[in-house]
CSV table of C-alpha atoms in Angstrom, one decimal:
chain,number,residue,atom,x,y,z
C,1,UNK,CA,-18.2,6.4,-23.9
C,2,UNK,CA,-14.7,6.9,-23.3
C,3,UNK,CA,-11.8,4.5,-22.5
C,4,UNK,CA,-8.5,6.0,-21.0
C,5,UNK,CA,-5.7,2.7,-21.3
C,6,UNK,CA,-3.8,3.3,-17.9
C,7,UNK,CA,-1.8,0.2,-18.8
C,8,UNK,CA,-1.5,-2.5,-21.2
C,9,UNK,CA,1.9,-4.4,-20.9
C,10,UNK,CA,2.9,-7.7,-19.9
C,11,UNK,CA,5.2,-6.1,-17.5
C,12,UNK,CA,7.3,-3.1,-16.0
C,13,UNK,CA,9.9,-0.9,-16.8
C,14,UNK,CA,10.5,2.6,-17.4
C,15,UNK,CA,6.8,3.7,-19.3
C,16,UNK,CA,5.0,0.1,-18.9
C,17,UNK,CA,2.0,-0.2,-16.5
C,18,UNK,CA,0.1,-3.2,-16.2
C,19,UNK,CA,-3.6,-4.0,-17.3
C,20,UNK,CA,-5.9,-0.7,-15.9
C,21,UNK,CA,-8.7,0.4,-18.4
C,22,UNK,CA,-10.5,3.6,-17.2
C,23,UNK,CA,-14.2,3.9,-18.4
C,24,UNK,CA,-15.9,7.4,-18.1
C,25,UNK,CA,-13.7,8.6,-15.7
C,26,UNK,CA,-15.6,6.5,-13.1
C,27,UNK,CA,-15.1,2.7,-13.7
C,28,UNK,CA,-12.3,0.4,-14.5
C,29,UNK,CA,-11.5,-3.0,-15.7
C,30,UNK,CA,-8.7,-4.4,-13.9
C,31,UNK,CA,-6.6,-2.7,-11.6
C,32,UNK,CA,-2.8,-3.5,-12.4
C,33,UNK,CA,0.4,-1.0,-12.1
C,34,UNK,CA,-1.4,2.0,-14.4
C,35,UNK,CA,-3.6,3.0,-11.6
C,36,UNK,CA,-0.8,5.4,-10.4
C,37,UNK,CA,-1.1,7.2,-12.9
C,38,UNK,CA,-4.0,8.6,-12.0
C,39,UNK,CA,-4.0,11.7,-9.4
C,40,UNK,CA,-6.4,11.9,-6.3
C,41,UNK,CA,-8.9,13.4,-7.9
C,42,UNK,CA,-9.3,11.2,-10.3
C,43,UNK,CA,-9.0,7.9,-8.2
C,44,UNK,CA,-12.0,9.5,-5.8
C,45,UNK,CA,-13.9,8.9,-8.9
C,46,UNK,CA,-14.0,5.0,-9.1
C,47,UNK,CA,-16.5,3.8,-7.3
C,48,UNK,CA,-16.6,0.2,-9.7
C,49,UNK,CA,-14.1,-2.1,-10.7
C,50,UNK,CA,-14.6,-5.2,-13.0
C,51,UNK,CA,-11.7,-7.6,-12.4
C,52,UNK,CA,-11.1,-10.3,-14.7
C,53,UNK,CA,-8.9,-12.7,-12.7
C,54,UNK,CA,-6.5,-13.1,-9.8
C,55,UNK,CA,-3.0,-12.9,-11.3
C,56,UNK,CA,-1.2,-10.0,-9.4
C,57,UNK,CA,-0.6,-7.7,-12.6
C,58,UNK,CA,-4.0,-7.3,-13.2
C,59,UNK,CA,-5.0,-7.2,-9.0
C,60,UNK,CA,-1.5,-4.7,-7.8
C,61,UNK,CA,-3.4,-1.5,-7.6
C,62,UNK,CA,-6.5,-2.7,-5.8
C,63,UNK,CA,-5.1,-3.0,-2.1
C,64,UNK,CA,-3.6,0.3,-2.3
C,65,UNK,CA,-6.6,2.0,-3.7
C,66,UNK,CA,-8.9,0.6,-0.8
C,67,UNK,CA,-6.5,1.9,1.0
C,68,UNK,CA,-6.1,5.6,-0.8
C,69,UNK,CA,-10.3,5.8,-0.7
C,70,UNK,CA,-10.5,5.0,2.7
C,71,UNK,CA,-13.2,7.3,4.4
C,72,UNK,CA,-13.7,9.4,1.2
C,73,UNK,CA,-17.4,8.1,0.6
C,74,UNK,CA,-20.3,7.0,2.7
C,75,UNK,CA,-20.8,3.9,-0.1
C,76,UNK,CA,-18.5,1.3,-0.5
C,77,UNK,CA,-15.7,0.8,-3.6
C,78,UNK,CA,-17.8,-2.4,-5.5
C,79,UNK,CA,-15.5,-4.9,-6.8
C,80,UNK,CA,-17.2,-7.0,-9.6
C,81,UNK,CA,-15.9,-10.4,-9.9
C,82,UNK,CA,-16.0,-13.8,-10.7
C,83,UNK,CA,-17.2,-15.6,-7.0
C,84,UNK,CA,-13.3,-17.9,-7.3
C,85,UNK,CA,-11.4,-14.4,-8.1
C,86,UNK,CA,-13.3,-13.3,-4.9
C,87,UNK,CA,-12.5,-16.4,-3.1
C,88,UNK,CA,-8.9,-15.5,-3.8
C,89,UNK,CA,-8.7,-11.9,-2.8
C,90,UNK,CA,-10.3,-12.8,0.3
C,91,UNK,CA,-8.0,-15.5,1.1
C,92,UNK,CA,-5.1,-14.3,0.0
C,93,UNK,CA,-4.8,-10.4,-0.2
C,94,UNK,CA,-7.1,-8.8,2.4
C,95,UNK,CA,-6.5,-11.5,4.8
C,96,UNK,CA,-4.6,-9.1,7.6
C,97,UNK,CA,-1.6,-10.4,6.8
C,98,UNK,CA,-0.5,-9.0,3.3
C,99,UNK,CA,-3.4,-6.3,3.9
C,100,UNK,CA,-6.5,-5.2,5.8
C,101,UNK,CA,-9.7,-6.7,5.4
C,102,UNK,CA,-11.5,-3.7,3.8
C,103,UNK,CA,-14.7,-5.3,3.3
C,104,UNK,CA,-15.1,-5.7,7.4
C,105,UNK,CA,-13.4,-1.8,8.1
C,106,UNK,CA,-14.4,0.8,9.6
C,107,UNK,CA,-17.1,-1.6,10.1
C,108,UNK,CA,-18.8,-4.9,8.9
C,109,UNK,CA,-22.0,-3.5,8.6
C,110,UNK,CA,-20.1,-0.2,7.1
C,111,UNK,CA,-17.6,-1.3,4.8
C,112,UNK,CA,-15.3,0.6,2.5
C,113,UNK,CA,-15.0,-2.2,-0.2
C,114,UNK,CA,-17.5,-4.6,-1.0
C,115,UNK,CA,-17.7,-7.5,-3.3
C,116,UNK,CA,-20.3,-8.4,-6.2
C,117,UNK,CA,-20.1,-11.9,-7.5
C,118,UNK,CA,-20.9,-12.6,-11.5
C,119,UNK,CA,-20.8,-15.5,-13.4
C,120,UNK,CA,-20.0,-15.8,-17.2
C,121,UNK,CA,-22.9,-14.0,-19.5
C,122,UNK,CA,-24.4,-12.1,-16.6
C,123,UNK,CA,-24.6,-8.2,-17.3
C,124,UNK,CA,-25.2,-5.3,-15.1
C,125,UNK,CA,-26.1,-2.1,-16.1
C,126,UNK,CA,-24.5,0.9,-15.0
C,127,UNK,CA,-25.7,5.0,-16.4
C,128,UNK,CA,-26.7,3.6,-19.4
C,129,UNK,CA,-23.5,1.2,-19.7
C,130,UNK,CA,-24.3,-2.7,-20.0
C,131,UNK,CA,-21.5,-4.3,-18.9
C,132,UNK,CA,-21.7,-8.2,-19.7
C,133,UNK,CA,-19.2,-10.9,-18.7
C,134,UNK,CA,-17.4,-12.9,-21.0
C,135,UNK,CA,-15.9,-16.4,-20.9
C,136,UNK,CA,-12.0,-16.7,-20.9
C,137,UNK,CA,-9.1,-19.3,-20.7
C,138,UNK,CA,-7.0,-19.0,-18.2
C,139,UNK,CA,-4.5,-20.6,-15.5
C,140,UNK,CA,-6.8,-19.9,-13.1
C,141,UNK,CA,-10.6,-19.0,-13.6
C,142,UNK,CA,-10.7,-15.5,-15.7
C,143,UNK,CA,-13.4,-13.3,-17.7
C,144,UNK,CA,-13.2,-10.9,-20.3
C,145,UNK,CA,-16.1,-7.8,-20.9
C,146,UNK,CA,-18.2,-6.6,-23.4
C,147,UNK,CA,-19.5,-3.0,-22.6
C,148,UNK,CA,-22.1,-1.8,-24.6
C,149,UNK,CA,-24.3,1.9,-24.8
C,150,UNK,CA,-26.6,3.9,-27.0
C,151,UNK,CA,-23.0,4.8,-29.3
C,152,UNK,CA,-21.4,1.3,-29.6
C,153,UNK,CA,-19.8,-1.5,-27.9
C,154,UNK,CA,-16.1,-2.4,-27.2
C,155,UNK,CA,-15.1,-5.6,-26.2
C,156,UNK,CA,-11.8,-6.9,-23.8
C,157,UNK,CA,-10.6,-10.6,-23.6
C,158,UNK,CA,-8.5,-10.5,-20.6
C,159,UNK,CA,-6.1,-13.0,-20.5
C,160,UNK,CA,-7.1,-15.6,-22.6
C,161,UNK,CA,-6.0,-18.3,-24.7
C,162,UNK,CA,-7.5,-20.5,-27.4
C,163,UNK,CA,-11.6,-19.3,-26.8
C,164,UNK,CA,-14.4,-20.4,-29.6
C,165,UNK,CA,-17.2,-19.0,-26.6
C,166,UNK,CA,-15.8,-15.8,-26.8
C,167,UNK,CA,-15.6,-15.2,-30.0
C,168,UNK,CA,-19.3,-16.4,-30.9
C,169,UNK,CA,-20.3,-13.8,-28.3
C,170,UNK,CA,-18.2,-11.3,-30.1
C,171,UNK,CA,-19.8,-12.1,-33.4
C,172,UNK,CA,-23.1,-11.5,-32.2
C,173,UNK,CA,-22.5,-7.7,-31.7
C,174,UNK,CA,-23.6,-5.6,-34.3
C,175,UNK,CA,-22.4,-2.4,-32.8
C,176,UNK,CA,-19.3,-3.5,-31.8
C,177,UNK,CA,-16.3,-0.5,-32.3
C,178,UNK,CA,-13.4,-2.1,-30.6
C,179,UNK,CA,-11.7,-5.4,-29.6
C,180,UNK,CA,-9.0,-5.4,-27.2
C,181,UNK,CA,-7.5,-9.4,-27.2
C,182,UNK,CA,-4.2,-10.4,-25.4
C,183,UNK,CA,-1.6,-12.0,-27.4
C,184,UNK,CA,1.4,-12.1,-25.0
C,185,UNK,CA,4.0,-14.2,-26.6
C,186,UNK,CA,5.7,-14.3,-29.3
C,187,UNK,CA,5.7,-17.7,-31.4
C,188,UNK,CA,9.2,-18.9,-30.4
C,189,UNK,CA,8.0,-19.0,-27.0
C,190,UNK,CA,4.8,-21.4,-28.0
C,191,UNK,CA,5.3,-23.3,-25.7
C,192,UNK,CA,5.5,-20.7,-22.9
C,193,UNK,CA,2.1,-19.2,-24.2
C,194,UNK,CA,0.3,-23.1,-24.4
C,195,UNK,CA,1.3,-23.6,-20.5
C,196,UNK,CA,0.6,-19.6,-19.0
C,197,UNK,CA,-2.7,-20.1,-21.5
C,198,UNK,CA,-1.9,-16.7,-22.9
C,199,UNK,CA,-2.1,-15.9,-26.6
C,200,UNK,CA,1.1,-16.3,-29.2
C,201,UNK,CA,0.3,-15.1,-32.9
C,202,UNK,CA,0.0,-18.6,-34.2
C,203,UNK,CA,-3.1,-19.1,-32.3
C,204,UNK,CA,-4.2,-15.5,-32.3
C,205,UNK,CA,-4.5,-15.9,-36.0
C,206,UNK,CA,-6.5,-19.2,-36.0
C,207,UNK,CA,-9.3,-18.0,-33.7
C,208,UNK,CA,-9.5,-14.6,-35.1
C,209,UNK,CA,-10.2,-16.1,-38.5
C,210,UNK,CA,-13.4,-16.4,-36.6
C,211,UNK,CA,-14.0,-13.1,-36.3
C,212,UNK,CA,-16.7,-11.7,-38.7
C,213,UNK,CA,-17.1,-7.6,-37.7
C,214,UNK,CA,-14.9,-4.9,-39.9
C,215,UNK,CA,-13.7,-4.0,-36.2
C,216,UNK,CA,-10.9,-1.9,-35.0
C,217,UNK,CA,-8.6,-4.4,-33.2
C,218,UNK,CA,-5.8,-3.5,-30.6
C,219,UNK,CA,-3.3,-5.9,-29.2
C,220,UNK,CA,-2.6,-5.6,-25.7
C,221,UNK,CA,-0.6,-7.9,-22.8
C,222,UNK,CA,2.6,-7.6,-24.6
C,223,UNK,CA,5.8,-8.9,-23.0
C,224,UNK,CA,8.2,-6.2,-22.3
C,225,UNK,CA,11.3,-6.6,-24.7
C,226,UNK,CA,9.4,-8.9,-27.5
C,227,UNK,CA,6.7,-6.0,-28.6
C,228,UNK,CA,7.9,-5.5,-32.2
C,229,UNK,CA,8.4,-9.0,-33.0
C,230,UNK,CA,4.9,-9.9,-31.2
C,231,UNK,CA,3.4,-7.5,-33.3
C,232,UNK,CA,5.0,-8.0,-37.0
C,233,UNK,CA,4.2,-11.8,-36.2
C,234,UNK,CA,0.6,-10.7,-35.9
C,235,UNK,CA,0.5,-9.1,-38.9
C,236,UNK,CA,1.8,-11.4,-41.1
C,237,UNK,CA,-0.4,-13.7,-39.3
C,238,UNK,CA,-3.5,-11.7,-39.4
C,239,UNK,CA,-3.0,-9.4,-42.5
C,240,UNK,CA,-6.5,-8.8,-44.0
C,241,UNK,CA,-7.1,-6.7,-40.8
C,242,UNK,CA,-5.5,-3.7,-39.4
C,243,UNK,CA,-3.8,-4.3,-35.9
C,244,UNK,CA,-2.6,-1.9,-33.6
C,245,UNK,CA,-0.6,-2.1,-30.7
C,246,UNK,CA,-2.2,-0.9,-27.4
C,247,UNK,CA,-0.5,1.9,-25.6
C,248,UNK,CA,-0.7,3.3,-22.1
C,249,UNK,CA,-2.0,6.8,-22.1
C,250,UNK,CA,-4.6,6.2,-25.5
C,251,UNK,CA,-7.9,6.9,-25.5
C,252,UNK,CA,-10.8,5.6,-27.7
C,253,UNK,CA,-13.9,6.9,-27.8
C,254,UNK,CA,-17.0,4.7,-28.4
C-alpha cells in the first residue's frame, strides 16, 4: 500500500497545498489545494474519494476535479462521506450557483459524481483495502480513517480535537504502521485551537499519552508561519516518541 501526501498544511503559500492524501494511485482522502499537483493522467485515475468534513481546505479540489473527469468514464467519481458533509456539498457547492450539480449531469440516471453515505465505524472494502471510518471532533461534523491490508494499517485523524473514541480505536490495531493526527496550533494560540476544535500541543500530548503502539507518527495540519514552533512544542511535549513533520510530496509505504 502506498500513500503519496499531495498536501498537508494548514494553509497556502509558495510550496503549501492543503489536506490531499493519494492511496495506490487510485483513491484519496480529502481533496484540498494538493490535487493540482497531480497531472491528467494521474487524476483519471481516482475513481474514490473519502472526505472527512466540509471545511473548504479539505473540499477546494473536488468541484474542479468533477469538472476535469467529466465524460472520461462510463461510472461515476464515488464520493464517500459522512450523510451531513453530503448534505453540505449538496446544498452549498453543487447547487448551480457556485457549481454544477454533477451528481444530476449528463444525466440523473447517468451521473458523473455520485455520493455514498457512511456513518462512524462503518468500513468498506476496496482491492483488498478496508477502509473504516473513524470518529472526530470538529466545528462541524468530521471523520477520520483507518485503512487497513494484508501489509499493515495507517491511520488519519482529520481534523480533530480532544478524541478518547479515536484513540481506543487506534489502540486496537495491531498492525498499525502509521498515524497521521492534526495538531494545528501552536500553544499560545490555545485558545484559538479550543474554539476551531483543532489540536495545539498541550492537548496533543494529553491524549496521545493514550496511545499504546511503538507507531511511526506524523504531524500534519500545520499553520503556515508557526511550523517550527508547532513542532518543537510537540516534542518537548511528546518526547518518548519520535514525531515527524508531514510534508507534501512524501510517500510511505505500508
Amino acid at each position: 500500500m502506498e500513500l503519496r501526501v499531495l498536501g498537508c498544511s494548514g494553509g497556502i503559500g509558495a510550496g503549501l497545498r492543503t489536506t490531499c492524501l493519494l492511496l495506490d494511485g487510485e483513491i484519496l482522502i480529502d481533496v484540498g489545494t494538493g490535487i493540482g499537483d497531480l497531472s491528467q493522467a494521474e487524476l483519471r485515475r481516482v475513481r474514490h474519494i473519502f472526505l472527512t468534513h466540509s471545511h473548504l481546505d479539505h473540499i477546494a479540489g473536488l468541484p474542479l476535479l468533477v469538472d476535469t473527469l467529466f465524460g472520461v468514464h462510463a461510472s461515476p467519481l464515488t464520493v464517500h462521506a459522512l450523510p451531513q458533509t453530503i448534505d453540505t456539498l449538496k446544498t452549498h457547492i453543487f447547487n448551480w450557483k457556485i457549481w454544477p450539480d454533477f451528481a444530476a449531469l449528463p444525466d440523473p440516471d447517468r451521473p458523473s459524481m455520485q455520493y455514498v453515505p457512511m456513518q462512524y465505524g462503518e468500513s468498506l472494502t476496496l482491492d483488498g483495502r478496508v477502509i473504516h471510518m473513524l470518529p472526530a471532533v470538529h466545528t462541524v461534523p468530521a471523520a477520520g480513517y483507518l485503512v487497513s491490508t494484508k501489509t499493515g494499517s495507517f491511520a488519519f485523524s482529520g481534523d480533530t480535537s480532544s478524541n478518547r473514541e479515536m484513540w481506543e480505536i487506534v489502540n486496537d490495531v495491531e498492525d498499525l504502521k502509521l498515524l497521521i493526527v492534526e495538531c494545528a496550533f501552536a500553544n499560545k494560540e490555545q485558545h484559538l485551537s479550543e474554539l476551531a476544535k483543532h489540536y495545539c500541543p498541550r492537548y496533543l500530548a494529553e491524549d496521545m499519552a493514550q496511545l499504546h503502539p511503538d507507531v511511526r507518527v506524523a504531524i500534519t495540519h500545520l499553520k503556515p508561519g508557526n511550523e517550527t514552533m508547532i513542532m518543537e512544542e510537540c516534542r518537548s511535549a511528546i518526547p518518548d516518541r519520535e514525531l515527524i513533520q508531514l510534508r507534501g510530496g512524501e510517500v510511505f509505504t505500508i
